Short mmCIF file of C-alpha atoms and ligand atoms in Angstrom, two decimals:
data_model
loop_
_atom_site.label_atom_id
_atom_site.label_comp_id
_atom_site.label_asym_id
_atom_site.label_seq_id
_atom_site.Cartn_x
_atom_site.Cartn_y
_atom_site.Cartn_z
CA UNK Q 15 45.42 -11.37 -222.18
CA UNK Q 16 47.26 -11.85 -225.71
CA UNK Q 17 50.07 -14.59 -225.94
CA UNK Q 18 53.10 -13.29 -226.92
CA UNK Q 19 55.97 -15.75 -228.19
CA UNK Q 20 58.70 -14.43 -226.54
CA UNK Q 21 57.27 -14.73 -223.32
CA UNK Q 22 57.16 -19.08 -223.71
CA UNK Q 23 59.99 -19.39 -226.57
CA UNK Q 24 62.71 -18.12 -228.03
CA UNK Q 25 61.61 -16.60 -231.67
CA UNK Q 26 64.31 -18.97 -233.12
CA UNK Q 27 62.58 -22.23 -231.33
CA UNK Q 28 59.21 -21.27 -232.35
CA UNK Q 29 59.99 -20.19 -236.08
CA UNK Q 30 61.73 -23.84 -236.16
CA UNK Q 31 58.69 -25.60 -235.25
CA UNK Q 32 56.56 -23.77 -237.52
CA UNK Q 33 58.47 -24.80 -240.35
CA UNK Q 34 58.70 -27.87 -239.77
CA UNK Q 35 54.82 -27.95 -239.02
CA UNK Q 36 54.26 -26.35 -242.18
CA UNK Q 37 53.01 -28.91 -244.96
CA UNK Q 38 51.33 -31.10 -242.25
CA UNK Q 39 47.70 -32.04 -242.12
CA UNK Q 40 46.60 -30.60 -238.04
CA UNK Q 41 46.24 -31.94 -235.15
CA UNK Q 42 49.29 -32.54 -233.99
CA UNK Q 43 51.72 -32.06 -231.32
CA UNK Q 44 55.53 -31.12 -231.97
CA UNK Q 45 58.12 -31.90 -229.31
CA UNK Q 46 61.39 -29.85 -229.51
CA UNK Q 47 63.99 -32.94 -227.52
CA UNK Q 48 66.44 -29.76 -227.22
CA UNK Q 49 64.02 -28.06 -224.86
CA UNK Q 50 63.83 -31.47 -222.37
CA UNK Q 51 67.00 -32.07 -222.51
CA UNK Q 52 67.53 -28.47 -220.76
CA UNK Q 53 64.84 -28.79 -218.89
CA UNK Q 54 66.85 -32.39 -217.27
CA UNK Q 55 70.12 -30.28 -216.71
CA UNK Q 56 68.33 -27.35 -215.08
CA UNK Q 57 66.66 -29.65 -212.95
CA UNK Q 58 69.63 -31.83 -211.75
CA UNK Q 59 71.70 -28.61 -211.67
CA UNK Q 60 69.05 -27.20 -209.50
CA UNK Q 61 68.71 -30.52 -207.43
CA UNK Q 62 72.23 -32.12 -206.87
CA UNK Q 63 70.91 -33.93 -203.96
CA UNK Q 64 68.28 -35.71 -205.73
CA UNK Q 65 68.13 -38.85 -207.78
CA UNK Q 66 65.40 -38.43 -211.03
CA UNK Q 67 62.96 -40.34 -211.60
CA UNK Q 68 60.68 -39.44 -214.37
CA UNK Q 69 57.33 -39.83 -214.40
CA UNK Q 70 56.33 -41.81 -217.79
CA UNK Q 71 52.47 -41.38 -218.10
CA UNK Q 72 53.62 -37.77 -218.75
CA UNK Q 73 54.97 -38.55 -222.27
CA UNK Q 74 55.90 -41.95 -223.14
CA UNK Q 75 57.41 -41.02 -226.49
CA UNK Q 76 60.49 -43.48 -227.16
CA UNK Q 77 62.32 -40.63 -228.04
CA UNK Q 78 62.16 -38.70 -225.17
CA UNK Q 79 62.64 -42.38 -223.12
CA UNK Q 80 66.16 -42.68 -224.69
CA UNK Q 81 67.08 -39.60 -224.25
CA UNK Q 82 66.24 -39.25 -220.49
CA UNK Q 83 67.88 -42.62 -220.26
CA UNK Q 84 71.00 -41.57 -222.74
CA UNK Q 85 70.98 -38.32 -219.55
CA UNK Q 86 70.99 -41.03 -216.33
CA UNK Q 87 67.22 -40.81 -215.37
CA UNK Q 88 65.59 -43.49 -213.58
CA UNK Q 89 62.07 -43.84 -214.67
CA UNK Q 90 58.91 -44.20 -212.33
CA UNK Q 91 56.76 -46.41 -214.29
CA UNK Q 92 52.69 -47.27 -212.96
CA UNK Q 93 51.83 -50.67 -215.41
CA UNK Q 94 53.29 -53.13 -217.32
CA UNK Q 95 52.60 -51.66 -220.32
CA UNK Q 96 55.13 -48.87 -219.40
CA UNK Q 97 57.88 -51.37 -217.96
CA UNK Q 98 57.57 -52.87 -221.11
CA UNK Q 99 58.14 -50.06 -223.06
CA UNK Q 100 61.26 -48.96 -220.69
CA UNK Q 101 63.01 -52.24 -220.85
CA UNK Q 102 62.76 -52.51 -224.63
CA UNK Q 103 64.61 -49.46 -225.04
CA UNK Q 104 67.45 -50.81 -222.34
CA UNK Q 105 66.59 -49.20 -219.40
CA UNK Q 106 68.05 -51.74 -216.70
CA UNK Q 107 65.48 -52.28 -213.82
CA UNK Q 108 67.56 -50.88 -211.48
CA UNK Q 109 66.37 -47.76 -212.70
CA UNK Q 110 62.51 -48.40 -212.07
CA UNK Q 111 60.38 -48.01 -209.84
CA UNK Q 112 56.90 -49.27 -209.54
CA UNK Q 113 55.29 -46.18 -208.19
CA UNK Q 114 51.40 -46.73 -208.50
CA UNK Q 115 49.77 -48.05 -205.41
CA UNK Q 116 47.03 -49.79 -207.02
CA UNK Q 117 48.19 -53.19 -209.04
CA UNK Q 118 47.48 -56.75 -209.54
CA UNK Q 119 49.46 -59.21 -207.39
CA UNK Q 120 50.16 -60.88 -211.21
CA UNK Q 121 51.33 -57.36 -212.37
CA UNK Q 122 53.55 -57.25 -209.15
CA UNK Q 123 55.38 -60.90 -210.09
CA UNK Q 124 56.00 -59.24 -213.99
CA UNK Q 125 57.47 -56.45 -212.66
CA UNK Q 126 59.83 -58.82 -209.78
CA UNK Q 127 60.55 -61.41 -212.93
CA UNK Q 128 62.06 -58.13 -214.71
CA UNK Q 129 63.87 -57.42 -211.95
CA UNK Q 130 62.12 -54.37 -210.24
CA UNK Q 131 62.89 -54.39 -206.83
CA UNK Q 132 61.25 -50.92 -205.87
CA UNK Q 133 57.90 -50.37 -205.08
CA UNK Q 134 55.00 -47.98 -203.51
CA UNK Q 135 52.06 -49.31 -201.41
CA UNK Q 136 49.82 -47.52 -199.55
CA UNK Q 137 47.35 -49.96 -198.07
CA UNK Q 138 48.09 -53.26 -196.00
CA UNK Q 139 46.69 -55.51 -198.97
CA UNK Q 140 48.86 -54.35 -201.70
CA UNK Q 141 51.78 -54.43 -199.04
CA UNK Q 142 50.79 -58.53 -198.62
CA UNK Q 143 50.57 -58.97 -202.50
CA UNK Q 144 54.19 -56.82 -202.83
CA UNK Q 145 55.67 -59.63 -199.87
CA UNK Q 146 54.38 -62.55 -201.64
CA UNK Q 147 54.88 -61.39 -205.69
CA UNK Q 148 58.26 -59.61 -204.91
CA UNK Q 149 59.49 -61.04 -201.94
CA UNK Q 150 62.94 -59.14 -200.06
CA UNK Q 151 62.00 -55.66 -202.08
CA UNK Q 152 61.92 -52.30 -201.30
CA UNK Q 153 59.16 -50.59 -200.44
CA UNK Q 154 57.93 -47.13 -199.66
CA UNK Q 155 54.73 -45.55 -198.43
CA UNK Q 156 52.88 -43.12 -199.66
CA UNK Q 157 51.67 -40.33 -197.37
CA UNK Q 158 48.12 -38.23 -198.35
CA UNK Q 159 49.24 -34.52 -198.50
CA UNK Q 160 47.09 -31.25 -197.65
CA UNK Q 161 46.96 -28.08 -199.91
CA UNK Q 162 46.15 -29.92 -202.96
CA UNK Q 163 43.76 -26.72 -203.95
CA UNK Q 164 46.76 -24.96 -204.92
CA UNK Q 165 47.81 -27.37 -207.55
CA UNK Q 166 45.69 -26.82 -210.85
CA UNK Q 167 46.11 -30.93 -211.55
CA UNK Q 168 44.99 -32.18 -207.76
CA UNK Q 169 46.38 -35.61 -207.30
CA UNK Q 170 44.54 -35.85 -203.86
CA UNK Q 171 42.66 -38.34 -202.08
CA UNK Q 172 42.79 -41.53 -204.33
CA UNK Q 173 46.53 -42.12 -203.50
CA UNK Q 174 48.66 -42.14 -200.11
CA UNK Q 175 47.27 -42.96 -196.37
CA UNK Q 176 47.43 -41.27 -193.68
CA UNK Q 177 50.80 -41.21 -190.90
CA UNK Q 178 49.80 -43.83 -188.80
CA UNK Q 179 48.83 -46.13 -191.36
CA UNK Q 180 52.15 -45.36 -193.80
CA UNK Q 181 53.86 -46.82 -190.09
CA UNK Q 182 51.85 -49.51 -189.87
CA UNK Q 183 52.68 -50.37 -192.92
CA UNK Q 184 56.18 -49.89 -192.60
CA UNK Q 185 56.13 -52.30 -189.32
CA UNK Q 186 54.41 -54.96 -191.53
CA UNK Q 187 56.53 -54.87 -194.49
CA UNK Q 188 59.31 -55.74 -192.06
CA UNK Q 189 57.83 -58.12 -190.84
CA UNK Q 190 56.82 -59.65 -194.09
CA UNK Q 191 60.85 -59.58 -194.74
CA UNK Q 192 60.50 -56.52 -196.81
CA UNK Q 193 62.65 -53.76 -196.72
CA UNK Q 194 60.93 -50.73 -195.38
CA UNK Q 195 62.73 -48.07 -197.65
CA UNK Q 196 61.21 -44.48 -197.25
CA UNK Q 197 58.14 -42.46 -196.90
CA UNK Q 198 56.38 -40.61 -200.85
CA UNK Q 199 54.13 -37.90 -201.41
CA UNK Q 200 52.88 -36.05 -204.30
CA UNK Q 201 51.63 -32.63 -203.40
CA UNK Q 202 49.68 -32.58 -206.69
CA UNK Q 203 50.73 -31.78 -210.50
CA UNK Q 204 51.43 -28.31 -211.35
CA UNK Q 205 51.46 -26.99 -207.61
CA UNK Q 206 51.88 -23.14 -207.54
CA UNK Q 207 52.42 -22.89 -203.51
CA UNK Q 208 56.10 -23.85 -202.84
CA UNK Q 209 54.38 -24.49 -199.18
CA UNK Q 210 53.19 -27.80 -200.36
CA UNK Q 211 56.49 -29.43 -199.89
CA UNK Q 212 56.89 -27.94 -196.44
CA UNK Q 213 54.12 -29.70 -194.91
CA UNK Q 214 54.83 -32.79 -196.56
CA UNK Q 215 58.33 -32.52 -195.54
CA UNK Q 216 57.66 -32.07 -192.13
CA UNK Q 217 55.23 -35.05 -192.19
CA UNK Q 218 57.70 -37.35 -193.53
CA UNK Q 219 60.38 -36.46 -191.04
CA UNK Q 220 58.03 -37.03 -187.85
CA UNK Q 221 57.38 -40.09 -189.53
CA UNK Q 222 61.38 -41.09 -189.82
CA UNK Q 223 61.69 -40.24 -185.78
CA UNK Q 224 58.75 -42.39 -184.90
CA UNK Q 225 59.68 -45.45 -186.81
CA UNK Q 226 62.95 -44.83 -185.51
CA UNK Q 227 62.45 -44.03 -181.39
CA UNK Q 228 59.19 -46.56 -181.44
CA UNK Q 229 60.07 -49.31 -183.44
CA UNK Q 230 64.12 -49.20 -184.60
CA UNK Q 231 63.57 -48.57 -188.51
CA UNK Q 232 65.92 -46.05 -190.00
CA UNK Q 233 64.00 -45.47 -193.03
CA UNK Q 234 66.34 -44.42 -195.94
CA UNK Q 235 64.50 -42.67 -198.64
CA UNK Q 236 61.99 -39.51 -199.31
CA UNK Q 237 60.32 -39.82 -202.53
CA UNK Q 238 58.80 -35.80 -203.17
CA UNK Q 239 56.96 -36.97 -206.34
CA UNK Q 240 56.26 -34.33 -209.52
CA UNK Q 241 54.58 -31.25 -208.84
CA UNK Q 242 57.12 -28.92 -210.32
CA UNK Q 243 55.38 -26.21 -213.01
CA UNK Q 244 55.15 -26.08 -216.73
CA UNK Q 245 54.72 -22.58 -218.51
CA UNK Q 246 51.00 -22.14 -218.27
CA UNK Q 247 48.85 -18.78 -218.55
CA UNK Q 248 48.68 -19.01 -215.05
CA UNK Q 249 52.22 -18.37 -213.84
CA UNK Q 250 54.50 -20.60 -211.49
CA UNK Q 251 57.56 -19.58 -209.39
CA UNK Q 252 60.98 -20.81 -211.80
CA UNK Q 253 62.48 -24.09 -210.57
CA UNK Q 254 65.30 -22.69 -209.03
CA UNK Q 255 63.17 -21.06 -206.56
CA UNK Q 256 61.38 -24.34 -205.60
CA UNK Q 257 64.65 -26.21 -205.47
CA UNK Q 258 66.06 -23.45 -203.25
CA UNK Q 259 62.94 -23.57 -200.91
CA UNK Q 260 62.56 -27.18 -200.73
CA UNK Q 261 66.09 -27.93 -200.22
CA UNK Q 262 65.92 -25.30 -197.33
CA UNK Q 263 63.15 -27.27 -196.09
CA UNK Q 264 64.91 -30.62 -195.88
CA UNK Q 265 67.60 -28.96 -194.59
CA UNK Q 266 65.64 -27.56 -191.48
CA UNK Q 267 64.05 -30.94 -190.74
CA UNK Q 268 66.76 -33.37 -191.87
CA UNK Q 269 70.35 -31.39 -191.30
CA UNK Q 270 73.45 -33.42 -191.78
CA UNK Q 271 71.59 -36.59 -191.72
CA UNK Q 272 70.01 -36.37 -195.05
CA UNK Q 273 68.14 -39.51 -196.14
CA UNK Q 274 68.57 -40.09 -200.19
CA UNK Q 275 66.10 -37.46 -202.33
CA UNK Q 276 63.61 -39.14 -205.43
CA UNK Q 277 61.66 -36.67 -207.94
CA UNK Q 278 59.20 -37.99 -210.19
CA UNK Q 279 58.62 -35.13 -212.46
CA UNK Q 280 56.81 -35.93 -215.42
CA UNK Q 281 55.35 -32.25 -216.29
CA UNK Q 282 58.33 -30.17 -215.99
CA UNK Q 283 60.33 -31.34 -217.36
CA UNK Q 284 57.95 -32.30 -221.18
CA UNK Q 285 55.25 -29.60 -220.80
CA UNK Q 286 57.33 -26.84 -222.03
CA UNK Q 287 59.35 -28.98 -224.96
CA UNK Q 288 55.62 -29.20 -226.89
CA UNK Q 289 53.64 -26.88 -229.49
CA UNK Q 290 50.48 -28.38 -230.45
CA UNK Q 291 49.19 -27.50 -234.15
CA UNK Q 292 45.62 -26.75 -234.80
CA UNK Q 293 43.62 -25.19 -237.10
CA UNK Q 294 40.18 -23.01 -237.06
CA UNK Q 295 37.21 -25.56 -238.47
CA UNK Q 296 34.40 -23.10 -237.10
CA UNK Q 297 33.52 -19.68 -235.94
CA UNK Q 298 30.06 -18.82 -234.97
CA UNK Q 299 28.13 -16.45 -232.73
CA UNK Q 300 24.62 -18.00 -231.42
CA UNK Q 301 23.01 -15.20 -231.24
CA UNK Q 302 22.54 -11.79 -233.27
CA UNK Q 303 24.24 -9.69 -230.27
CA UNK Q 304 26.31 -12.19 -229.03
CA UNK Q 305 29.13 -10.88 -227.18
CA UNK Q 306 31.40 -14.03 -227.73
CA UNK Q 307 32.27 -15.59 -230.49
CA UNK Q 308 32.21 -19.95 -230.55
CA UNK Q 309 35.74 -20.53 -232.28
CA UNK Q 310 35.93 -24.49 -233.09
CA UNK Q 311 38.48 -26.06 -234.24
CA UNK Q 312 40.36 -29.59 -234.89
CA UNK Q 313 41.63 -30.41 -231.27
CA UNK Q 314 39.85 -30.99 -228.13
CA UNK Q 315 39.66 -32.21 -224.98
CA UNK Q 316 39.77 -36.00 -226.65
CA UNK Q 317 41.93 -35.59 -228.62
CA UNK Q 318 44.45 -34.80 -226.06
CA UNK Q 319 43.30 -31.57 -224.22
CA UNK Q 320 41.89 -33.31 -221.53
CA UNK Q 321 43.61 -31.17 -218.64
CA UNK Q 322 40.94 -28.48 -219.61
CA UNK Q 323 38.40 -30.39 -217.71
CA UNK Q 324 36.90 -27.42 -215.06
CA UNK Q 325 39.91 -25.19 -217.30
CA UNK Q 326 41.87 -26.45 -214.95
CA UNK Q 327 45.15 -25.77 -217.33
CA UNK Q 328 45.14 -22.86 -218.88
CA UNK Q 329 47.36 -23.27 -221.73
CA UNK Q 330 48.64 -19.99 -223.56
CA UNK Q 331 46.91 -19.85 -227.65
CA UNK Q 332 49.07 -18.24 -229.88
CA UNK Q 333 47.83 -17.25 -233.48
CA UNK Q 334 49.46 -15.22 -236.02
CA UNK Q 335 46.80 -12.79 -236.63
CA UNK Q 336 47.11 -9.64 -234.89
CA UNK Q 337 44.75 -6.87 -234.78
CA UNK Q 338 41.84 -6.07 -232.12
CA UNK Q 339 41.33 -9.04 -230.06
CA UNK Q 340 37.92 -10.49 -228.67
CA UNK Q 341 37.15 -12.59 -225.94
CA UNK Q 342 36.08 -16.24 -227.26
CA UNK Q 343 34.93 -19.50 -226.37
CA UNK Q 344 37.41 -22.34 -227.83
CA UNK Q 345 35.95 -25.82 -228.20
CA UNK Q 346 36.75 -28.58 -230.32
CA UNK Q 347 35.68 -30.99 -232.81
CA UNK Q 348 33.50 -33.67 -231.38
CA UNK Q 349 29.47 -34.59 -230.92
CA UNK Q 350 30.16 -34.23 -227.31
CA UNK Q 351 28.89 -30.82 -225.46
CA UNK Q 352 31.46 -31.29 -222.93
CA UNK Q 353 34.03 -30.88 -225.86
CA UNK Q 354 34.55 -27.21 -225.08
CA UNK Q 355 38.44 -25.96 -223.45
CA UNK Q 356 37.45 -22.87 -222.17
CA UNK Q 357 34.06 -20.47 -221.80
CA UNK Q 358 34.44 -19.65 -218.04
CA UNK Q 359 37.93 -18.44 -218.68
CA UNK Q 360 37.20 -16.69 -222.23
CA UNK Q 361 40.48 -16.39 -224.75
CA UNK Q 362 41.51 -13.34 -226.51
CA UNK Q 363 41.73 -14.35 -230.33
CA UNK Q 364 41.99 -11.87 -232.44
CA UNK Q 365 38.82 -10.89 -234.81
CA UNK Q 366 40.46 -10.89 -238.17
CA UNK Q 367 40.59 -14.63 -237.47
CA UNK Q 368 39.14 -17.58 -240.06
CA UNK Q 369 38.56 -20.74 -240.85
CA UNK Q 370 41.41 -22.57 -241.34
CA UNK Q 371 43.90 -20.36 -239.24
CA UNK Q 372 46.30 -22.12 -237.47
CA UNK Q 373 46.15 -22.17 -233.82
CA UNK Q 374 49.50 -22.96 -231.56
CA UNK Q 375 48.78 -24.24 -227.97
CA UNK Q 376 52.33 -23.32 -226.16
CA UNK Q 377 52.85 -26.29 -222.69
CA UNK Q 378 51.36 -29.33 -224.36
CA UNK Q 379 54.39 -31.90 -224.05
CA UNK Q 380 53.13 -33.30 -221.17
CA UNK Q 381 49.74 -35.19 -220.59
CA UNK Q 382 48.11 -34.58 -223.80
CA UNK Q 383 49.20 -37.33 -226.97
CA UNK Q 384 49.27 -39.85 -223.73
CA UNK Q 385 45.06 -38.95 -222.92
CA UNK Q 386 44.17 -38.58 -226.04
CA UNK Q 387 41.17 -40.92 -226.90
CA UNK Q 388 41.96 -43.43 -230.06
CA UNK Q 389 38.74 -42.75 -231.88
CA UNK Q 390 36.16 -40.98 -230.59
CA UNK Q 391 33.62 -39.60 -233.14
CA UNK Q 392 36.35 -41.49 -235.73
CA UNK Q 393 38.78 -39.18 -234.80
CA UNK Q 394 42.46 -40.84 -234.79
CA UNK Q 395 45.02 -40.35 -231.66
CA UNK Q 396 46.56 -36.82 -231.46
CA UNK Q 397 49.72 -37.48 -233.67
CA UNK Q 398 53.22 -36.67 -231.83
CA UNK Q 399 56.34 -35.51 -233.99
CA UNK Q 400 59.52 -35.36 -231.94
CA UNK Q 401 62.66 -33.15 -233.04
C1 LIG U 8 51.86 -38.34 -212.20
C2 LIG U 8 52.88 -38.65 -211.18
C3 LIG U 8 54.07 -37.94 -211.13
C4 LIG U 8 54.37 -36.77 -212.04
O1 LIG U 8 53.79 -35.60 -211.56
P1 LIG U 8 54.02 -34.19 -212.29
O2 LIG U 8 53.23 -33.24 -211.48
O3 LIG U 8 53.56 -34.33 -213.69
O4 LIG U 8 55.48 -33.90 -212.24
C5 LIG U 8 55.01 -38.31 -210.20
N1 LIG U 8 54.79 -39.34 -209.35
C6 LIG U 8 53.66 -40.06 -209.36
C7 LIG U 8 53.50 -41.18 -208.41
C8 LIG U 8 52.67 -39.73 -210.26
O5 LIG U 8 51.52 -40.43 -210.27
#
């Protein structure tokens, strides 16, 4: 399949960032603030029962930190390297929460000092450190979900607990004179089967009658982490159609009494906002017939195009060129053979194409300048430009 613009961009928005891309040296990733700052509206338009909070590690440019804060996001934040970043450009920590479940008790007591007073757990010994570093707070657990094979970025496994354990720990933190808050999941980034969130759902709310009929705590808060799609080869449903199913959802299982809503989208709402620049070093075939061609060139998956691992995002290649296309194998710069994006999944670049070309990788505002290694093979950090 060949990448066509208008099917990711309008012409205007792409010609923009191609100009301004123009006289600079490649790699590098362009961020269009315009596009997230739609991307926020549409989401709180489609959402009006949900508070935001966004999901830093995404893209923890300043730039698009003030402006989600300038819009009246909250931010979920997952070290103290991010909380520091937050608080120096004025988010209030009222507006934080301290979502990862694995964390020093000392990293706990930084976050309380700042005045956090929101956090995740998902295991009875981060739940003790969270009573003793951040005594009185809030906290929520964090439920494993099922149907993580239908998200193409599988957050499974390492985080959540199972139901009886999220009560357990919800009994304890009582106990421990914590406030037991609400119940999070994540049904894993970039999750194409709307289905996801109906499962979870369900979970949570036979955990808020059990805690409730078994041991009197009204639990006030459902955190339905990130998950929501970015514009990928690979299609997704449009948000409005996952807010309109999930909000049925809640509706069935929750009615009238409707605890408060969290989002942590990170990808959805920066993936689309980012072009990243390349340019052809390489082309080579290995052998005399070779069917496919080896196209190299100056990104790769350490320099921030490290959701390619297994191909696992298939993010759309655009080139100029036009002409008869060929299926190719894309891999980038670096002594390592597991530098290569895609050769399962072969992309259609077109055969007048040569060194030096420019490639444009459509989707890459979220996850990529934050992964990028800082000098592998010498290599500097994928450079981020944000207009
Ligand atoms: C990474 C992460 C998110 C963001 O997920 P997306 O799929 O990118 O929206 C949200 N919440 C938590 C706890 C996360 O770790």
């Amino acid at each position: 399949m060949t990448i066509k613009i208008e099917d990711y961009y309008p012409k205007e928005t792409f010609d923009r960032i191609k100009a301004f891309a123009e006289d600079k040296e490649t790699p590098f990733l362009v961020v269009d603030t315009k596009i997230i700052d739609a991307a926020y509206e549409e989401l709180t338009a489609a959402f009006p029962i949900a508070r935001v909070f966004y999901a830093v590690k995404a893209n923890p440019a300043p730039e698009i930190i003030r402006l989600l804060k300038d819009k009246g996001s909250n931010f979920d934040i997952a070290s103290i390297y991010e909380l520091d970043r937050v608080l120096e450009l004025g988010v209030t920590p009222d507006r934080i929460s301290y979502g990862n479940t694995i964390k020093k008790s000392r990293d706990i007591r930084y976050f309380y000092e700042r005045g956090v007073r929101l956090f995740a757990t998902d295991s009875e010994d981060d739940l003790r450190n969270i009573a003793k570093a951040a005594p009185g707070s809030r906290v929520y657990a964090r439920v494993l979900t099922e149907g993580t094979h239908t998200a193409d970025w599988p957050l499974s496994r390492k985080f959540g607990c199972q139901n009886d354990m999220a009560m357990d720990l919800m009994v304890l933190a009582r106990e421990l004179g914590l406030e037991p808050y609400g119940i999070s999941f994540h049904v894993g980034s970039q999750q194409r089967d709307i289905g996801a969130w109906d499962a979870a759902i369900a979970k949570v709310c036979n955990i808020f009658e059990r805690l409730r009929d078994e041991d009197g705590i009204v639990l006030k808060m459902i955190n339905m982490g990130g998950g929501f799609p970015g514009n990928y080869v690979t299609r997704a449903h449009d948000l409005q159609t996952y807010a309109n199913e999930i909000t049925r959802f809640l509706k069935e299982d929750f009615g009238d009494d409707m605890p408060e809503i969290i989002l942590e989208p990170g990808r959805s709402l920066v993936a689309n906002a980012g072009i990243l620049v390349s340019e052809v070093v390489l082309i080579s075939r290995k052998a005399r017939m070779s069917l496919h061609r080896w196209v190299f060139t100056d990104v790769g998956k350490f320099s921030g195009l490290i959701e390619t691992m297994d191909e696992a995002i298939k993010y759309p290649i655009y080139t100029e060129k036009q002409g008869e296309f060929e299926a190719s194998i894309i891999a980038g710069p670096t002594c390592d053979s597991a530098d290569i994006m895609y050769e399962d999944t072969k992309v259609q670049l077109p055969l007048n194409l040569a060194i030096g070309d420019r490639l444009y990788w459509f989707s890459t505002g979220a996850y990529t300048t934050s992964y990028s290694a800082i000098e592998f093979n010498g290599f500097p950090p994928l450079q981020g430009y944000y207009i």
